[in-house]
Short mmCIF file of C-alpha atoms in Angstrom, two decimals:
data_model
loop_
_atom_site.label_atom_id
_atom_site.label_comp_id
_atom_site.label_asym_id
_atom_site.label_seq_id
_atom_site.Cartn_x
_atom_site.Cartn_y
_atom_site.Cartn_z
CA MET A 886 -3.35 14.37 17.90
CA VAL A 887 -5.64 11.68 16.48
CA THR A 888 -6.32 8.39 18.27
CA ILE A 889 -7.82 5.48 16.31
CA PRO A 890 -8.83 2.40 18.34
CA ILE A 891 -8.32 -0.93 16.55
CA GLU A 892 -10.60 -3.75 17.63
CA ALA A 893 -8.53 -6.90 17.16
CA THR A 894 -7.62 -10.05 19.11
CA THR A 895 -5.38 -7.68 21.06
CA PRO A 896 -7.15 -4.28 20.96
CA TYR A 897 -4.83 -1.30 20.68
CA ASP A 898 -4.73 2.36 19.75
CA VAL A 899 -3.04 4.02 16.80
CA VAL A 900 -1.92 7.50 17.86
CA VAL A 901 -0.96 10.01 15.16
CA ASP A 902 0.69 13.09 16.62
CA ASP A 903 3.46 15.60 15.94
CA GLN A 904 5.40 14.72 19.10
CA ASP A 905 6.00 11.82 21.53
CA ARG A 906 3.40 12.61 24.19
CA TRP A 907 2.49 8.90 24.34
CA ILE A 908 5.75 8.08 26.13
CA GLU A 909 4.71 10.01 29.24
CA MET A 910 1.16 8.63 29.08
CA LYS A 911 1.99 4.92 28.70
CA GLU A 912 2.24 2.54 31.68
CA TRP A 913 5.73 0.98 31.66
CA SER A 914 6.01 -0.78 35.02
CA SER A 915 4.85 -4.21 33.79
CA TYR A 916 7.79 -4.59 31.39
CA SER A 917 11.12 -6.02 32.58
CA MET A 918 12.97 -4.11 29.86
CA LEU A 919 12.45 -2.27 26.58
CA TRP A 920 14.13 -3.73 23.50
CA VAL A 921 14.36 -1.26 20.62
CA VAL A 922 15.01 -2.57 17.10
CA THR A 923 15.89 0.05 14.51
CA ASP A 924 18.12 0.55 11.49
CA GLU A 925 21.34 2.51 11.07
CA HIS A 926 19.70 5.39 9.23
CA VAL A 927 16.92 5.98 11.79
CA ASP A 928 19.42 5.48 14.61
CA SER A 929 21.70 8.19 13.22
CA LEU A 930 18.81 10.66 12.90
CA TYR A 931 16.72 9.99 15.99
CA GLY A 932 18.38 7.30 18.09
CA GLU A 933 19.99 9.47 20.74
CA THR A 934 16.88 11.59 21.37
CA PHE A 935 14.46 8.66 21.38
CA ARG A 936 16.68 6.57 23.64
CA SER A 937 16.94 9.46 26.07
CA LYS A 938 13.14 9.70 26.24
CA LEU A 939 12.81 5.97 26.92
CA THR A 940 15.50 5.86 29.60
CA ARG A 941 13.58 8.53 31.52
CA VAL A 942 10.60 6.17 31.86
CA HIS A 943 12.37 2.78 32.15
CA PRO A 944 15.72 1.78 33.70
CA HIS A 945 16.51 -1.06 31.25
CA VAL A 946 16.66 -0.24 27.53
CA VAL A 947 18.31 -2.60 25.02
CA TRP A 948 19.18 -1.18 21.60
CA SER A 949 19.61 -3.31 18.44
CA VAL A 950 20.55 -1.82 15.06
CA VAL A 951 20.41 -3.51 11.64
CA GLU A 952 21.43 -2.29 8.20
CA PRO A 953 18.77 -0.26 6.34
CA GLY A 954 17.03 -1.80 3.35
CA ASP A 955 14.90 -4.84 2.61
CA ALA A 956 17.92 -7.16 2.63
CA SER A 957 17.79 -6.97 6.45
CA LYS A 958 14.29 -8.46 6.45
CA SER A 959 15.74 -11.96 6.47
CA LEU A 960 16.12 -15.09 8.58
CA SER A 961 19.80 -14.31 9.10
CA SER A 962 18.92 -10.91 10.59
CA LEU A 963 16.27 -12.58 12.73
CA GLU A 964 18.81 -15.05 14.11
CA HIS A 965 21.26 -12.24 14.85
CA LEU A 966 18.59 -10.30 16.74
CA VAL A 967 17.56 -13.35 18.77
CA THR A 968 21.21 -13.79 19.75
CA GLU A 969 21.38 -10.14 20.84
CA GLY A 970 18.16 -10.42 22.82
CA LEU A 971 19.29 -13.54 24.66
CA GLY A 972 22.70 -11.99 25.32
CA HIS A 973 21.06 -8.96 26.96
CA GLY A 974 18.67 -11.07 29.02
CA CYS A 975 15.46 -10.10 27.21
CA ASP A 976 12.70 -12.30 28.59
CA ARG A 977 8.97 -12.91 28.10
CA HIS A 978 8.14 -9.67 29.93
CA THR A 979 10.24 -7.54 27.58
CA LEU A 980 8.46 -4.99 25.38
CA LEU A 981 9.94 -4.87 21.90
CA VAL A 982 9.83 -1.43 20.21
CA ALA A 983 9.88 -1.40 16.39
CA PHE A 984 11.40 2.01 15.69
CA GLY A 985 11.61 2.69 11.96
CA GLY A 986 9.89 2.17 8.65
CA GLY A 987 8.02 -0.74 7.14
CA MET A 988 11.02 -3.06 6.99
CA ILE A 989 11.77 -2.60 10.69
CA GLY A 990 8.11 -3.00 11.60
CA ASP A 991 7.88 -6.29 9.71
CA LEU A 992 11.19 -7.64 10.99
CA ALA A 993 10.78 -6.57 14.62
CA GLY A 994 7.12 -7.61 14.65
CA PHE A 995 8.02 -11.07 13.39
CA LEU A 996 10.82 -11.24 15.95
CA ALA A 997 8.26 -10.41 18.67
CA SER A 998 5.95 -13.14 17.38
CA VAL A 999 8.57 -15.90 17.72
CA TYR A 1000 10.95 -14.76 20.47
CA MET A 1001 10.25 -17.05 23.44
CA ARG A 1002 7.02 -18.01 21.62
CA GLY A 1003 5.80 -14.44 21.55
CA ILE A 1004 6.38 -11.17 23.40
CA SER A 1005 4.57 -7.82 23.34
CA TYR A 1006 5.66 -5.12 20.94
CA ILE A 1007 4.73 -1.63 19.81
CA GLN A 1008 5.23 0.10 16.49
CA VAL A 1009 6.86 3.54 16.39
CA PRO A 1010 6.79 4.34 12.64
CA THR A 1011 9.17 6.87 11.10
CA THR A 1012 7.95 6.75 7.48
CA ILE A 1013 4.74 7.52 5.60
CA LEU A 1014 4.66 4.02 4.14
CA ALA A 1015 4.54 2.46 7.61
CA HIS A 1016 1.05 3.86 8.23
CA ASP A 1017 -0.01 0.75 6.29
CA SER A 1018 2.46 -1.87 7.48
CA ALA A 1019 2.42 -0.84 11.16
CA VAL A 1020 -1.33 -1.44 11.50
CA GLY A 1021 -2.98 -4.83 11.37
CA GLY A 1022 -0.50 -7.29 12.84
CA LYS A 1023 0.90 -8.85 9.65
CA VAL A 1024 4.62 -9.41 10.26
CA ALA A 1025 7.15 -11.25 8.13
CA VAL A 1026 10.62 -11.69 6.70
CA ASN A 1027 11.49 -12.38 3.08
CA HIS A 1028 12.60 -15.57 1.35
CA PRO A 1029 14.90 -15.31 -1.70
CA LEU A 1030 12.01 -16.55 -3.86
CA ALA A 1031 9.20 -14.45 -2.41
CA LYS A 1032 8.65 -11.31 -0.36
CA ASN A 1033 7.01 -11.83 3.07
CA ALA A 1034 6.90 -15.61 2.53
CA ILE A 1035 7.83 -16.33 6.17
CA GLY A 1036 5.49 -14.60 8.57
CA SER A 1037 2.66 -14.62 11.06
CA PHE A 1038 -0.12 -12.51 12.56
CA HIS A 1039 0.97 -10.79 15.77
CA GLN A 1040 -0.90 -7.65 16.82
CA PRO A 1041 1.05 -4.79 18.40
CA SER A 1042 -0.06 -3.37 21.71
CA GLY A 1043 0.09 0.14 20.25
CA VAL A 1044 1.16 2.19 17.22
CA TYR A 1045 2.62 5.63 17.94
CA TYR A 1046 3.33 8.10 15.13
CA ASN A 1047 5.33 11.29 15.52
CA VAL A 1048 4.94 12.91 12.10
CA SER A 1049 7.71 15.45 12.80
CA ARG A 1050 10.11 12.62 11.94
CA LEU A 1051 8.76 12.61 8.39
CA ASP A 1052 10.50 15.94 7.74
CA THR A 1053 13.83 14.20 7.07
CA LEU A 1054 12.47 11.62 4.60
CA PRO A 1055 14.16 11.64 1.19
CA VAL A 1056 11.86 12.49 -1.73
CA GLN A 1057 11.89 8.86 -2.88
CA GLU A 1058 10.68 7.67 0.53
CA VAL A 1059 7.86 10.24 0.46
CA ARG A 1060 6.79 8.93 -2.96
CA SER A 1061 6.98 5.38 -1.65
CA GLY A 1062 4.73 6.23 1.29
CA LEU A 1063 2.28 7.97 -1.01
CA GLY A 1064 1.98 4.69 -2.91
CA GLU A 1065 0.29 3.06 0.08
CA LEU A 1066 -1.73 6.20 0.88
CA LEU A 1067 -3.03 6.27 -2.71
CA LYS A 1068 -3.92 2.60 -2.34
CA HIS A 1069 -6.04 3.43 0.69
CA ALA A 1070 -7.60 6.32 -1.22
CA TYR A 1071 -8.65 3.96 -4.02
CA LEU A 1072 -10.09 1.49 -1.49
CA SER A 1073 -11.89 4.19 0.50
CA ARG A 1074 -14.93 4.26 -1.81
CA TYR A 1075 -15.59 0.60 -0.97
CA VAL A 1076 -15.10 0.63 2.82
CA LEU A 1077 -15.83 4.16 4.07
CA GLU A 1078 -18.89 6.36 3.80
CA SER A 1079 -17.14 8.54 1.22
CA SER A 1080 -14.08 8.29 -1.02
CA PHE A 1081 -11.06 10.55 -0.58
CA GLU A 1082 -9.42 9.55 -3.89
CA ASP A 1083 -10.14 12.86 -5.64
CA ASP A 1084 -9.31 14.87 -2.51
CA LEU A 1085 -5.88 13.26 -2.28
CA PHE A 1086 -5.04 13.86 -5.94
CA LEU A 1087 -6.18 17.47 -5.54
CA ALA A 1088 -3.90 17.93 -2.53
CA LEU A 1089 -0.96 16.28 -4.27
CA ASN A 1090 -1.36 18.31 -7.43
CA LYS A 1091 -1.48 21.58 -5.50
CA GLY A 1092 2.07 20.93 -4.37
CA GLU A 1093 1.36 22.33 -0.91
CA GLU A 1094 2.75 20.98 2.36
CA MET A 1095 0.75 17.94 3.43
CA ASP A 1096 -1.05 17.80 6.79
CA TRP A 1097 0.34 14.37 7.62
CA VAL A 1098 -1.60 13.90 10.85
CA SER A 1099 -4.85 14.26 8.91
CA TRP A 1100 -3.86 12.30 5.80
CA LEU A 1101 -2.26 9.39 7.63
CA ALA A 1102 -5.32 9.15 9.88
CA ARG A 1103 -7.55 8.92 6.79
CA GLY A 1104 -5.42 6.14 5.36
CA ILE A 1105 -5.34 4.27 8.66
CA ARG A 1106 -9.13 4.41 8.94
CA VAL A 1107 -9.40 2.50 5.65
CA LYS A 1108 -7.15 -0.20 7.03
CA GLN A 1109 -9.03 -0.16 10.34
CA ALA A 1110 -12.34 -0.84 8.57
CA ILE A 1111 -10.85 -3.81 6.73
CA VAL A 1112 -8.75 -5.48 9.42
CA GLU A 1113 -11.48 -5.22 12.05
CA THR A 1114 -13.74 -7.15 9.68
CA ASP A 1115 -11.11 -9.70 8.62
CA GLU A 1116 -8.16 -9.79 11.01
CA ARG A 1117 -6.46 -12.92 9.61
CA GLU A 1118 -6.99 -12.38 5.87
CA GLN A 1119 -9.68 -14.97 5.29
CA GLY A 1120 -11.73 -12.62 3.10
CA ILE A 1121 -11.74 -8.89 2.41
CA ARG A 1122 -8.34 -8.21 3.97
CA ALA A 1123 -6.92 -9.48 0.67
CA TRP A 1124 -8.21 -6.17 -0.77
CA LEU A 1125 -5.25 -4.48 0.90
CA ASN A 1126 -3.04 -6.32 -1.58
CA PHE A 1127 -4.33 -4.10 -4.37
CA GLY A 1128 -1.29 -3.31 -6.53
CA HIS A 1129 0.88 -5.80 -4.67
CA THR A 1130 0.80 -8.85 -6.95
CA PHE A 1131 2.79 -7.17 -9.70
CA GLY A 1132 4.39 -4.79 -7.17
CA HIS A 1133 5.98 -7.57 -5.13
CA ALA A 1134 7.13 -9.36 -8.29
CA LEU A 1135 8.67 -6.12 -9.52
CA GLU A 1136 10.53 -5.59 -6.24
CA SER A 1137 11.95 -9.09 -6.40
CA VAL A 1138 12.96 -8.98 -10.07
CA GLU A 1139 14.60 -5.58 -9.52
CA SER A 1140 16.47 -6.93 -6.46
CA TYR A 1141 14.63 -4.37 -4.31
CA ARG A 1142 16.10 -1.40 -6.22
CA ILE A 1143 12.58 0.05 -6.41
CA PRO A 1144 11.15 0.98 -2.98
CA HIS A 1145 8.05 -0.94 -1.92
CA GLY A 1146 5.57 1.93 -2.24
CA GLU A 1147 6.83 2.87 -5.69
CA ALA A 1148 6.51 -0.78 -6.74
CA VAL A 1149 2.91 -0.70 -5.49
CA LEU A 1150 2.29 2.40 -7.64
CA HIS A 1151 3.44 0.43 -10.68
CA GLY A 1152 1.34 -2.49 -9.49
CA MET A 1153 -1.81 -0.38 -9.26
CA VAL A 1154 -1.35 0.90 -12.81
CA PHE A 1155 -0.97 -2.73 -13.87
CA ALA A 1156 -4.13 -3.76 -11.97
CA PHE A 1157 -6.18 -0.89 -13.43
CA LEU A 1158 -5.11 -1.92 -16.93
CA LEU A 1159 -6.08 -5.52 -16.18
CA SER A 1160 -9.54 -4.41 -15.09
CA GLY A 1161 -9.97 -2.23 -18.18
CA ASP A 1162 -9.94 1.06 -16.26
CA GLU A 1163 -7.51 3.02 -18.45
CA GLU A 1164 -8.76 6.37 -17.14
CA ARG A 1165 -7.61 5.73 -13.58
CA ALA A 1166 -4.50 3.95 -14.82
CA GLU A 1167 -3.56 7.01 -16.89
CA ARG A 1168 -4.21 9.54 -14.10
CA LEU A 1169 -1.98 7.57 -11.75
CA PHE A 1170 0.66 6.95 -14.43
CA ASP A 1171 0.78 10.65 -15.33
CA TRP A 1172 1.24 11.59 -11.67
CA MET A 1173 4.04 9.03 -11.39
CA ARG A 1174 5.84 10.41 -14.43
CA LEU A 1175 5.42 13.99 -13.20
CA ASN A 1176 6.86 13.06 -9.78
CA ASP A 1177 9.82 11.03 -11.05
CA VAL A 1178 8.74 7.66 -9.71
CA THR A 1179 11.55 5.18 -10.38
CA PRO A 1180 11.06 3.71 -13.88
CA ILE A 1181 11.11 -0.03 -14.47
CA ASP A 1182 14.24 -1.57 -15.96
CA TRP A 1183 12.18 -4.00 -17.98
CA LYS A 1184 13.17 -7.66 -18.02
CA PRO A 1185 11.59 -10.44 -20.10
CA SER A 1186 7.94 -10.86 -19.09
CA ALA A 1187 8.51 -14.44 -17.93
CA HIS A 1188 10.61 -13.11 -15.03
CA TYR A 1189 7.64 -11.22 -13.57
CA ILE A 1190 5.21 -14.07 -14.13
CA GLU A 1191 7.56 -16.50 -12.38
CA ARG A 1192 7.61 -14.26 -9.30
CA MET A 1193 3.86 -13.61 -9.42
CA MET A 1194 3.26 -17.36 -9.33
CA VAL A 1195 4.44 -17.50 -5.69
CA ASP A 1196 2.09 -14.73 -4.51
CA LYS A 1197 0.14 -15.67 -1.35
CA LYS A 1198 -3.27 -14.98 -2.95
CA ASN A 1199 -2.80 -17.66 -5.60
CA ARG A 1200 -4.75 -20.91 -5.70
CA HIS A 1201 -3.99 -24.09 -7.62
CA GLY A 1202 -1.25 -22.45 -9.67
CA SER A 1203 -3.37 -19.54 -10.93
CA ILE A 1204 -2.26 -15.92 -10.61
CA ARG A 1205 -4.82 -13.83 -8.75
CA PHE A 1206 -5.17 -10.05 -8.67
CA VAL A 1207 -7.21 -7.61 -6.60
CA LEU A 1208 -9.25 -5.68 -9.18
CA LEU A 1209 -11.38 -2.58 -8.59
CA ARG A 1210 -14.58 -2.25 -10.58
CA GLU A 1211 -18.09 -1.48 -9.30
CA SER A 1212 -17.09 -3.79 -6.48
CA ILE A 1213 -13.74 -5.30 -5.46
CA SER A 1214 -12.86 -8.80 -6.58
CA VAL A 1215 -9.90 -11.15 -6.29
CA GLU A 1216 -9.71 -12.86 -9.66
CA SER A 1217 -7.58 -15.43 -11.45
CA VAL A 1218 -5.98 -13.87 -14.53
CA SER A 1219 -4.61 -15.81 -17.49
CA THR A 1220 -0.94 -15.58 -18.42
CA GLU A 1221 -2.06 -14.26 -21.83
CA GLN A 1222 -3.75 -11.28 -20.13
CA ILE A 1223 -0.66 -10.70 -18.01
CA TYR A 1224 1.66 -10.81 -21.03
CA SER A 1225 -0.48 -8.32 -22.97
CA THR A 1226 -0.74 -5.97 -19.99
CA LEU A 1227 3.03 -6.08 -19.49
CA GLU A 1228 3.51 -5.14 -23.13
CA LYS A 1229 1.05 -2.25 -22.76
CA MET A 1230 2.88 -0.93 -19.68
CA LYS A 1231 6.23 -1.18 -21.47
CA GLY A 1232 4.72 0.88 -24.28
CA TRP A 1233 3.45 3.54 -21.85
CA TRP A 1234 6.91 4.01 -20.33
CA GLY A 1235 8.40 4.22 -23.81
CA ARG A 1236 6.10 6.92 -25.13
#
C-alpha cells in the first residue's frame, strides 16, 4: 500500500493498494448517507461486492448507475442524477462516491461540485487512466462542441485505488490508461528529481506483468508535484495537457470512438512532431503500432483545427500546445504548422 498526501485547498490522501482496507479505516459517522455513482459495466463487475462492503460501515447507501462511455458525461446525465439524489433524500451531509473510471470521476465530481452548492466526494478509481483524472480536483461534463467545456475545481476528500480491479480491464482500456501514464513519464524529467520515461518503456517492452501499485504511484507523484504548485491551472498545471490539444480534438471528431488515453497517445506524437523531436515521436509511434493502438480514421484537416480552436488553453483565437523541449512551454502554433504536422502524421500511418 502506498499513501500519497495531496496538499490542496482540501488536503487529502491518495491510497494505492491491492484491496479495500481504506473502507474499514475511514470515519463514516459524519455522513448522513453514501451516494455511489457508477456505470453499468463497473456495476456488473464489482457493484454487489462493493455495495456489501459499504453497507457494513453505513446504514444508508444510495446507488446510481449510468450508461458506460463518454456520452454519459453530459448535462442530461447530470440532471438525471440530481433528480435521483433529490428523490432519495441526499442532502448536504451526503458523501458522494465516484466508483469507476475517468468518465465517472469527472461526472460524479462535477455533480458533487454543484449538488446543493457542493457536497463532499471521494474517488474510487477502477481504471489505469483514472490515476490522472481522479487526482487534482478538475471535474467536468462535455458540451457537443468541446470536451470538458462545462466544469469546475472541486477537490475530493480522498482517492482510493484497489488495483486488483484492473485485472478485468479490456486490452484497449489498459492501452488507454498507459497513455496518461506515459504522459506523466514524459513530464517526470521536468518536475521530479529523476525521469522514469526510459524505465517505463523498458518495462512495457519486456511484456511482463506490471506492478500497478508502484507504477500508478509514480504517475500520481508527477501530478502531485504539479497540482500542489498550481491547483487552479493558472500556470504550470497546463503542462498536464501535454498531448491533449490534438487528443481532445481527435476524440470529438471521431465521436469518441477512440478512448481518451489512446487519443492522448496520438496527441503526444503530434506534439513531439510540432516541437521537432522526431526521435521521441517515432519511439512512441512505434510502440503504438506494435500494441495495436486504435488508428485514426482521417478526416479533412480543417475538422481537427475547428475542434482545436475551442481548446481551453487558447488565447485570442490562437491554438496553443504544450511542447516539451529543454524546458516545457505552452506556445501558439500557426495553422500552417498544424496542417503540415497533420499531413506528416497521415503519412506515418500510411507507411
